[in-house]
CSV table of C-alpha atoms and ligand atoms in Angstrom, one decimal:
chain,number,residue,atom,x,y,z
A,830,UNK,CA,12.0,-26.4,-11.1
A,831,UNK,CA,11.6,-24.2,-8.0
A,832,UNK,CA,8.0,-23.5,-7.0
A,833,UNK,CA,6.4,-21.0,-4.7
A,834,UNK,CA,5.1,-22.0,-1.3
A,835,UNK,CA,1.4,-21.8,-1.0
A,836,UNK,CA,0.2,-18.6,0.6
A,837,UNK,CA,-2.9,-16.5,1.0
A,838,UNK,CA,-5.8,-19.0,1.3
A,839,UNK,CA,-4.3,-20.7,4.3
A,840,UNK,CA,-1.8,-19.6,6.9
A,841,UNK,CA,0.9,-21.2,4.8
A,842,UNK,CA,3.0,-22.0,7.9
A,843,UNK,CA,4.2,-19.6,10.5
A,844,UNK,CA,7.4,-18.5,8.7
A,845,UNK,CA,7.1,-15.1,7.2
A,846,UNK,CA,9.5,-16.2,4.5
A,847,UNK,CA,11.6,-19.2,3.7
A,848,UNK,CA,15.1,-18.8,2.4
A,849,UNK,CA,16.1,-21.0,-0.6
A,850,UNK,CA,19.7,-20.0,-1.4
A,851,UNK,CA,19.5,-22.5,-4.3
A,852,UNK,CA,16.6,-20.7,-6.1
A,853,UNK,CA,17.5,-20.0,-9.8
A,854,UNK,CA,15.2,-17.2,-10.9
A,855,UNK,CA,15.8,-18.4,-14.5
A,856,UNK,CA,14.0,-21.7,-13.6
A,857,UNK,CA,11.1,-20.2,-11.6
A,858,UNK,CA,7.8,-20.5,-13.3
A,859,UNK,CA,6.4,-17.2,-14.5
A,860,UNK,CA,4.5,-14.9,-14.1
A,861,UNK,CA,5.6,-14.1,-10.6
A,862,UNK,CA,6.0,-10.9,-8.6
A,863,UNK,CA,9.7,-10.1,-8.2
A,864,UNK,CA,11.1,-7.9,-5.4
A,865,UNK,CA,14.5,-6.3,-5.2
A,866,UNK,CA,15.1,-6.3,-1.4
A,867,UNK,CA,18.1,-4.0,-1.6
A,868,UNK,CA,15.9,-1.3,-3.3
A,869,UNK,CA,13.1,-2.1,-0.9
A,870,UNK,CA,15.3,-1.4,2.1
A,871,UNK,CA,16.6,1.8,0.5
A,872,UNK,CA,13.1,3.0,-0.1
A,873,UNK,CA,12.1,2.3,3.5
A,874,UNK,CA,15.2,4.1,4.7
A,875,UNK,CA,14.5,7.1,2.6
A,876,UNK,CA,10.9,7.4,3.8
A,877,UNK,CA,11.9,6.8,7.4
A,878,UNK,CA,14.5,9.5,7.2
A,879,UNK,CA,12.1,11.9,5.5
A,880,UNK,CA,9.5,11.4,8.2
A,881,UNK,CA,12.1,11.8,11.0
A,882,UNK,CA,13.5,14.9,9.5
A,883,UNK,CA,10.0,16.5,9.5
A,884,UNK,CA,8.9,15.3,12.9
A,885,UNK,CA,6.4,12.9,11.3
A,886,UNK,CA,5.6,9.4,12.2
A,887,UNK,CA,5.5,6.9,9.3
A,888,UNK,CA,2.8,4.3,9.8
A,889,UNK,CA,2.9,2.5,6.4
A,890,UNK,CA,-0.1,1.0,4.9
A,891,UNK,CA,0.7,-2.6,4.5
A,892,UNK,CA,-2.0,-3.3,1.9
A,893,UNK,CA,0.8,-2.8,-0.7
A,894,UNK,CA,2.8,-5.9,0.3
A,895,UNK,CA,0.6,-7.9,2.7
A,896,UNK,CA,3.7,-9.5,4.0
A,897,UNK,CA,5.3,-9.8,7.5
A,898,UNK,CA,8.7,-9.9,5.9
A,899,UNK,CA,8.3,-6.5,4.3
A,900,UNK,CA,6.5,-5.0,7.2
A,901,UNK,CA,9.3,-6.0,9.5
A,902,UNK,CA,11.8,-4.3,7.2
A,903,UNK,CA,9.7,-1.1,7.4
A,904,UNK,CA,9.7,-1.2,11.2
A,905,UNK,CA,13.4,-1.7,11.1
A,906,UNK,CA,13.7,1.4,9.0
A,907,UNK,CA,11.9,3.6,11.5
A,908,UNK,CA,8.2,3.0,10.8
A,909,UNK,CA,6.2,3.3,14.0
A,910,UNK,CA,3.0,1.2,14.0
A,911,UNK,CA,1.3,-0.1,10.8
A,912,UNK,CA,-1.8,0.7,8.9
A,913,UNK,CA,-4.2,-2.0,7.6
A,914,UNK,CA,-7.5,-2.1,5.8
A,915,UNK,CA,-8.9,-5.6,6.6
A,916,UNK,CA,-9.3,-7.7,9.7
A,917,UNK,CA,-7.0,-10.3,8.2
A,918,UNK,CA,-4.3,-7.7,7.6
A,919,UNK,CA,-4.8,-6.5,11.2
A,920,UNK,CA,-4.5,-10.0,12.6
A,921,UNK,CA,-1.3,-10.8,10.7
A,922,UNK,CA,0.3,-7.5,11.5
A,923,UNK,CA,-0.6,-7.7,15.2
A,924,UNK,CA,2.2,-10.4,15.3
A,925,UNK,CA,4.7,-7.6,14.5
A,926,UNK,CA,3.5,-4.5,16.3
A,927,UNK,CA,1.2,-3.5,19.1
A,928,UNK,CA,0.2,-0.3,17.4
A,929,UNK,CA,-2.3,-0.6,14.6
A,930,UNK,CA,-4.5,1.7,12.6
A,931,UNK,CA,-7.4,0.1,10.8
A,932,UNK,CA,-7.9,2.8,8.2
A,933,UNK,CA,-11.2,1.4,7.0
A,934,UNK,CA,-14.7,1.3,8.7
A,935,UNK,CA,-15.5,-2.2,10.1
A,936,UNK,CA,-19.1,-2.9,9.3
A,937,UNK,CA,-20.9,-6.1,10.3
A,938,UNK,CA,-20.9,-8.3,13.4
A,939,UNK,CA,-18.2,-10.7,12.0
A,940,UNK,CA,-15.7,-7.9,11.3
A,941,UNK,CA,-16.5,-6.1,14.5
A,942,UNK,CA,-15.9,-9.3,16.5
A,943,UNK,CA,-12.5,-9.8,14.9
A,944,UNK,CA,-11.5,-6.2,15.4
A,945,UNK,CA,-12.5,-6.0,19.0
A,946,UNK,CA,-10.7,-9.3,19.8
A,947,UNK,CA,-7.5,-7.7,18.6
A,948,UNK,CA,-8.0,-4.7,20.8
A,949,UNK,CA,-7.4,-6.9,23.8
A,950,UNK,CA,-3.7,-7.3,22.8
A,951,UNK,CA,-2.8,-4.3,20.7
A,952,UNK,CA,-3.4,-0.5,20.7
A,953,UNK,CA,-6.0,-0.4,18.0
A,954,UNK,CA,-7.3,2.8,16.3
A,955,UNK,CA,-10.2,2.5,13.8
A,956,UNK,CA,-11.0,5.1,11.2
A,957,UNK,CA,-14.7,5.8,10.6
A,958,UNK,CA,-17.0,8.5,9.2
A,959,UNK,CA,-20.5,7.8,10.7
A,960,UNK,CA,-22.4,7.1,13.9
A,961,UNK,CA,-23.7,4.0,12.2
A,962,UNK,CA,-20.2,2.6,12.4
A,963,UNK,CA,-19.2,4.2,15.7
A,964,UNK,CA,-22.1,3.0,17.8
A,965,UNK,CA,-21.8,-0.8,17.1
A,966,UNK,CA,-18.1,-0.5,17.5
A,967,UNK,CA,-18.4,1.1,20.9
A,968,UNK,CA,-21.0,-1.5,22.0
A,969,UNK,CA,-18.9,-4.4,20.9
A,970,UNK,CA,-15.8,-3.0,22.5
A,971,UNK,CA,-17.6,-2.2,25.8
A,972,UNK,CA,-19.1,-5.7,25.9
A,973,UNK,CA,-15.6,-7.2,25.4
A,974,UNK,CA,-14.2,-4.9,28.1
A,975,UNK,CA,-11.7,-3.2,25.8
A,976,UNK,CA,-11.2,0.4,24.5
A,977,UNK,CA,-10.8,1.1,20.8
A,978,UNK,CA,-9.3,4.4,19.6
A,979,UNK,CA,-11.5,6.3,17.1
A,980,UNK,CA,-10.1,8.2,14.2
A,981,UNK,CA,-12.6,10.4,12.4
A,982,UNK,CA,-12.1,10.3,8.7
A,983,UNK,CA,-12.6,13.5,6.8
A,984,UNK,CA,-12.8,14.0,3.0
A,985,UNK,CA,-10.3,16.5,1.6
A,986,UNK,CA,-11.2,16.1,-2.0
A,987,UNK,CA,-11.1,12.5,-3.1
A,988,UNK,CA,-14.9,12.1,-2.5
A,989,UNK,CA,-14.6,8.5,-1.5
A,990,UNK,CA,-15.2,8.3,2.3
A,991,UNK,CA,-15.0,10.9,5.1
A,992,UNK,CA,-17.2,13.6,6.5
A,993,UNK,CA,-16.9,17.0,5.0
A,994,UNK,CA,-16.1,20.0,7.2
A,995,UNK,CA,-15.3,20.9,10.8
A,996,UNK,CA,-18.8,20.7,12.1
A,997,UNK,CA,-19.3,17.0,11.1
A,998,UNK,CA,-15.9,16.0,12.4
A,999,UNK,CA,-16.6,17.7,15.7
A,1000,UNK,CA,-20.0,16.0,16.0
A,1001,UNK,CA,-18.5,12.5,15.5
A,1002,UNK,CA,-15.5,13.3,17.8
A,1003,UNK,CA,-17.9,14.4,20.6
A,1004,UNK,CA,-20.0,11.2,20.1
A,1005,UNK,CA,-16.8,9.1,20.4
A,1006,UNK,CA,-15.7,11.0,23.5
A,1007,UNK,CA,-19.0,10.3,25.1
A,1008,UNK,CA,-19.3,6.6,24.5
A,1009,UNK,CA,-18.0,3.7,26.5
A,1010,UNK,CA,-15.7,1.3,24.7
A,1011,UNK,CA,-14.1,3.9,22.5
A,1012,UNK,CA,-11.9,6.9,22.9
A,1013,UNK,CA,-11.5,9.8,20.4
A,1014,UNK,CA,-7.9,9.8,19.2
A,1015,UNK,CA,-7.8,11.9,16.1
A,1016,UNK,CA,-8.5,12.4,12.5
A,1017,UNK,CA,-7.4,11.0,9.2
A,1018,UNK,CA,-7.7,11.9,5.5
A,1019,UNK,CA,-6.3,10.4,2.3
A,1020,UNK,CA,-5.3,12.9,-0.3
A,1021,UNK,CA,-5.8,10.5,-3.2
A,1022,UNK,CA,-7.2,13.2,-5.4
A,1023,UNK,CA,-3.7,14.7,-5.7
A,1024,UNK,CA,-2.0,12.9,-8.6
A,1025,UNK,CA,-0.2,15.7,-10.2
A,1026,UNK,CA,3.6,15.7,-10.7
A,1027,UNK,CA,5.5,16.4,-7.5
A,1028,UNK,CA,6.4,20.0,-8.3
A,1029,UNK,CA,2.8,20.9,-9.3
A,1030,UNK,CA,1.1,19.9,-6.0
A,1031,UNK,CA,1.6,23.1,-4.0
A,1032,UNK,CA,-1.8,24.6,-4.5
A,1033,UNK,CA,-3.7,21.4,-3.8
A,1034,UNK,CA,-1.7,20.7,-0.7
A,1035,UNK,CA,-2.4,24.3,0.5
A,1036,UNK,CA,-6.1,23.6,0.2
A,1037,UNK,CA,-5.8,20.4,2.2
A,1038,UNK,CA,-3.7,22.1,4.8
A,1039,UNK,CA,-6.4,24.8,5.2
A,1040,UNK,CA,-9.2,22.2,5.5
A,1041,UNK,CA,-7.2,20.4,8.2
A,1042,UNK,CA,-6.4,23.6,10.0
A,1043,UNK,CA,-10.1,24.5,10.2
A,1044,UNK,CA,-10.9,21.1,11.7
A,1045,UNK,CA,-8.1,21.3,14.2
A,1046,UNK,CA,-9.3,24.7,15.3
A,1047,UNK,CA,-12.8,23.4,15.9
A,1048,UNK,CA,-11.6,20.4,17.8
A,1049,UNK,CA,-9.2,22.3,20.0
A,1050,UNK,CA,-11.7,25.0,20.9
A,1051,UNK,CA,-14.0,22.1,22.1
A,1052,UNK,CA,-11.2,20.6,24.2
A,1053,UNK,CA,-10.9,17.7,21.8
A,1054,UNK,CA,-7.4,18.5,20.4
A,1055,UNK,CA,-6.4,15.2,18.6
A,1056,UNK,CA,-3.4,13.1,19.4
A,1057,UNK,CA,-3.3,11.8,15.8
A,1058,UNK,CA,-3.6,13.7,12.5
A,1059,UNK,CA,-3.0,11.0,9.9
A,1060,UNK,CA,-2.5,11.7,6.2
A,1061,UNK,CA,-0.1,10.9,3.5
A,1062,UNK,CA,-0.1,9.1,0.2
A,1063,UNK,CA,2.7,8.1,-2.1
A,1064,UNK,CA,2.1,10.8,-4.8
A,1065,UNK,CA,2.3,13.5,-2.1
A,1066,UNK,CA,4.9,11.7,0.1
A,1067,UNK,CA,7.8,14.1,-0.2
A,1068,UNK,CA,5.6,17.1,0.4
A,1069,UNK,CA,3.6,15.8,3.3
A,1070,UNK,CA,5.2,18.3,5.7
A,1071,UNK,CA,3.4,21.1,3.9
A,1072,UNK,CA,0.2,20.1,5.7
A,1073,UNK,CA,0.2,21.9,8.9
A,1074,UNK,CA,-0.6,19.9,12.0
A,1075,UNK,CA,0.1,16.5,10.4
A,1076,UNK,CA,1.5,14.0,12.9
A,1077,UNK,CA,1.8,10.9,10.7
A,1078,UNK,CA,1.8,9.6,7.2
A,1079,UNK,CA,0.4,6.3,6.0
A,1080,UNK,CA,2.2,6.2,2.6
A,1081,UNK,CA,2.3,2.6,1.5
A,1082,UNK,CA,3.1,2.1,-2.2
A,1083,UNK,CA,6.4,3.9,-1.7
A,1084,UNK,CA,7.9,0.7,-0.3
A,1085,UNK,CA,8.1,-0.7,-3.9
A,1086,UNK,CA,6.8,2.2,-6.0
A,1087,UNK,CA,5.3,1.7,-9.5
A,1088,UNK,CA,4.8,3.3,-12.9
A,1089,UNK,CA,2.6,6.0,-11.4
A,1090,UNK,CA,5.3,7.0,-8.9
A,1091,UNK,CA,7.9,7.2,-11.6
A,1092,UNK,CA,5.7,9.3,-13.9
A,1093,UNK,CA,4.8,11.7,-11.1
A,1094,UNK,CA,8.5,12.2,-10.3
A,1095,UNK,CA,8.1,10.7,-6.8
A,1096,UNK,CA,10.8,8.1,-7.5
A,1097,UNK,CA,13.6,7.6,-10.0
A,1098,UNK,CA,13.9,4.3,-12.0
A,1099,UNK,CA,16.5,3.1,-9.5
A,1100,UNK,CA,13.9,3.0,-6.8
A,1101,UNK,CA,11.5,0.7,-8.6
A,1102,UNK,CA,11.6,-2.4,-6.3
A,1103,UNK,CA,8.7,-4.5,-7.7
A,1104,UNK,CA,8.3,-6.0,-11.1
A,1105,UNK,CA,6.4,-8.9,-12.6
A,1106,UNK,CA,8.8,-11.4,-14.0
A,1107,UNK,CA,7.3,-12.8,-17.2
A,1108,UNK,CA,8.2,-14.9,-20.2
A,1109,UNK,CA,7.7,-14.1,-23.9
A,1110,UNK,CA,5.3,-16.7,-25.3
A,1111,UNK,CA,4.6,-15.5,-28.8
A,1112,UNK,CA,6.0,-13.1,-31.4
A,1113,UNK,CA,3.8,-14.4,-34.2
A,1114,UNK,CA,1.8,-11.2,-34.8
A,1115,UNK,CA,3.9,-8.5,-36.4
A,1116,UNK,CA,4.6,-5.4,-34.2
A,1117,UNK,CA,4.1,-7.0,-30.9
A,1118,UNK,CA,5.3,-9.7,-28.5
A,1119,UNK,CA,3.1,-11.5,-26.0
A,1120,UNK,CA,4.1,-12.3,-22.4
A,1121,UNK,CA,2.6,-14.6,-19.9
A,1122,UNK,CA,1.7,-11.8,-17.5
A,1123,UNK,CA,-1.9,-10.8,-18.3
A,1124,UNK,CA,-4.5,-9.0,-16.2
A,1125,UNK,CA,-4.2,-11.9,-13.6
A,1126,UNK,CA,-0.7,-10.9,-12.9
A,1127,UNK,CA,-0.5,-7.1,-13.6
A,1128,UNK,CA,-4.1,-6.0,-13.1
A,1129,UNK,CA,-5.9,-4.0,-15.6
A,1130,UNK,CA,-5.8,-0.8,-13.6
A,1131,UNK,CA,-5.4,2.4,-15.6
A,1132,UNK,CA,-3.6,5.2,-13.8
A,1133,UNK,CA,-3.2,8.9,-14.4
A,1134,UNK,CA,-4.5,8.9,-17.9
A,1135,UNK,CA,-1.3,7.1,-19.2
A,1136,UNK,CA,-1.7,4.6,-21.9
A,1137,UNK,CA,-1.1,0.9,-21.2
A,1138,UNK,CA,-0.8,-1.2,-18.1
A,1139,UNK,CA,2.9,-1.1,-17.4
A,1140,UNK,CA,6.3,-1.0,-19.1
A,1141,UNK,CA,9.3,-3.2,-19.5
A,1142,UNK,CA,12.0,-2.3,-17.0
A,1143,UNK,CA,15.0,-2.9,-19.3
A,1144,UNK,CA,13.2,-1.3,-22.3
A,1145,UNK,CA,11.2,1.5,-20.8
A,1146,UNK,CA,10.1,2.6,-24.3
A,1147,UNK,CA,8.0,-0.6,-24.5
A,1148,UNK,CA,4.5,-0.5,-23.0
A,1149,UNK,CA,2.1,-3.3,-22.2
A,1150,UNK,CA,-0.5,-2.0,-24.6
A,1151,UNK,CA,-3.2,-4.7,-24.1
A,1152,UNK,CA,-4.1,-7.4,-21.6
A,1153,UNK,CA,-6.2,-10.5,-21.6
A,1154,UNK,CA,-6.3,-12.7,-18.5
A,1155,UNK,CA,-3.1,-14.6,-19.3
A,1156,UNK,CA,-1.7,-12.5,-22.2
A,1157,UNK,CA,0.2,-9.2,-22.0
A,1158,UNK,CA,0.8,-7.5,-25.3
A,1159,UNK,CA,4.0,-5.6,-25.7
A,1160,UNK,CA,3.9,-2.9,-28.3
A,1161,UNK,CA,7.1,-3.1,-30.3
A,1162,UNK,CA,6.4,-0.1,-32.6
A,1163,UNK,CA,8.4,2.1,-30.2
A,1164,UNK,CA,11.6,0.0,-30.1
A,1165,UNK,CA,14.2,-1.7,-32.1
A,1166,UNK,CA,14.4,-4.5,-29.5
A,1167,UNK,CA,13.1,-7.8,-30.9
A,1168,UNK,CA,12.3,-10.2,-28.0
A,1169,UNK,CA,12.3,-13.9,-28.8
A,1170,UNK,CA,10.0,-16.7,-27.4
A,1171,UNK,CA,11.3,-17.9,-24.0
A,1172,UNK,CA,13.0,-14.5,-23.2
A,1173,UNK,CA,12.4,-13.2,-19.7
A,1174,UNK,CA,11.2,-9.6,-19.1
A,1175,UNK,CA,10.4,-7.6,-16.0
A,1176,UNK,CA,7.3,-5.4,-16.2
A,1177,UNK,CA,6.7,-2.4,-13.9
A,1178,UNK,CA,2.9,-2.4,-13.3
A,1179,UNK,CA,0.8,0.8,-13.2
A,1180,UNK,CA,-0.2,0.2,-9.6
A,1181,UNK,CA,1.9,-2.1,-7.5
A,1182,UNK,CA,-0.6,-2.9,-4.7
A,1183,UNK,CA,-3.2,-4.7,-6.9
A,1184,UNK,CA,-0.5,-6.6,-8.8
A,1185,UNK,CA,1.0,-7.9,-5.5
A,1186,UNK,CA,-2.4,-9.0,-4.4
A,1187,UNK,CA,-2.6,-11.2,-7.5
A,1188,UNK,CA,0.5,-13.2,-6.6
A,1189,UNK,CA,0.6,-16.4,-4.5
A,1190,UNK,CA,4.0,-15.4,-3.1
A,1191,UNK,CA,6.8,-13.0,-4.1
A,1192,UNK,CA,10.2,-14.0,-5.4
A,1193,UNK,CA,12.7,-11.7,-3.8
A,1194,UNK,CA,16.3,-11.0,-4.6
A,1195,UNK,CA,18.8,-9.9,-2.0
A,1196,UNK,CA,22.1,-9.4,-3.6
A,1197,UNK,CA,22.9,-12.8,-5.1
A,1198,UNK,CA,20.4,-14.7,-3.0
A,1199,UNK,CA,16.8,-15.4,-3.8
A,1200,UNK,CA,14.0,-16.3,-1.4
A,1201,UNK,CA,10.2,-16.7,-1.4
A,1202,UNK,CA,8.2,-14.1,0.6
A,1203,UNK,CA,4.8,-15.2,1.8
A,1204,UNK,CA,1.8,-12.9,1.6
A,1205,UNK,CA,0.2,-13.9,4.8
A,1206,UNK,CA,-2.3,-11.0,4.9
A,1207,UNK,CA,-3.8,-11.8,1.5
A,1208,UNK,CA,-7.3,-13.1,1.6
A,1209,UNK,CA,-10.1,-12.5,4.0
A,1210,UNK,CA,-10.3,-15.4,6.4
A,1211,UNK,CA,-9.1,-15.3,10.0
A,1212,UNK,CA,-5.4,-15.6,10.6
A,1213,UNK,CA,-3.9,-17.5,13.4
A,1214,UNK,CA,-0.2,-17.9,14.0
B,502,LIG,C1,-6.8,5.1,3.6
B,502,LIG,C2,-5.5,5.0,2.9
B,502,LIG,N1,-4.4,5.3,3.6
B,502,LIG,C3,-3.2,5.1,3.0
B,502,LIG,C4,-3.0,4.6,1.7
B,502,LIG,C5,-1.7,4.5,1.1
B,502,LIG,O1,-1.5,5.3,0.0
B,502,LIG,P1,-0.4,5.2,-1.1
B,502,LIG,O2,-0.5,3.8,-1.7
B,502,LIG,O3,-0.7,6.3,-2.0
B,502,LIG,O4,0.9,5.3,-0.4
B,502,LIG,C6,-4.2,4.4,1.0
B,502,LIG,C7,-4.1,3.9,-0.4
B,502,LIG,O5,-5.1,3.7,-1.1
B,502,LIG,C8,-5.4,4.5,1.6
B,502,LIG,O6,-6.6,4.2,1.0
């Protein structure tokens, strides 16, 4: 029986991935996250080409895969710099690039210490939306003798983080420009409220573009024209260029895609690069089959008002209609397929990032060869190479 290397809690060794040409996926214990590397590379190439065509930089958010192996593949496909959300992700990815955006406010002395230490060896920009985050960051950076770039986060409709409106952006940008230890570099926003099908996004994108334009005008008239205007999501990926003034996109899920991307028309079925490999463990109850991928492998995240938690790749008419921790219920009312106990299935989850984060390692297929991919950036503790 092949088994996954340990990853996540410890550094799991320095190798980003270990090749085991002898792995037989039929013998690997399930459930396990399963990656098609050929599709992954094709996705990375497509995004890299789109960004280059529109004069945008692709700085992928690595929270989707948390793996140096996959990040390296994105950089090979033309990504420039990487986006992270946690100090652990930043520490791991600093081994691959010297250009990082921490797209999440670092609060607390412990996080600040880790972030500032990194700024000694990489170009580090940090997104934030308050003076309460800016001031301690500037103090810690100045005390360490480094300069951290500041990206002011603005809310364009998601209502999660970010200041609203040009006046507030300008106030924080001025504060950053005036403090030692930090330098104002630009603005960021995440258009996560736009989850309409690709062809229906025009009006929402126009509104975002207008908001960004107003902010840029205010900054430029104050002599604070930004170097970086960072946006992008996977649902809006292919229409990112409709936002005037954008310099980079952080789209992340597009490296693997998921059920949401498929339903929004952002990807075709052939681009789905991540599934959860699972085994049918019961067919005793009429009308459904049970697999060993429950909420602890797929996550219970609902997306876009669609029913269920994922679908079977080879039988897309079959939804995962219910989940307990270790049980996934396949609804067979919609299909003539009758799976048997022991049969293997691959499930496309609603939201790939949370499913990947539930795995110890990913089993990856590259042509006829399988390998294990470590998820070094999972977990919270400090990373050292
Ligand atoms: C701040 C930020 N940037 C970028 C991303 C990547 O977005 P997506 O997964 O839609 O590509 C996310 C996703 O949640 C995010 O929160």
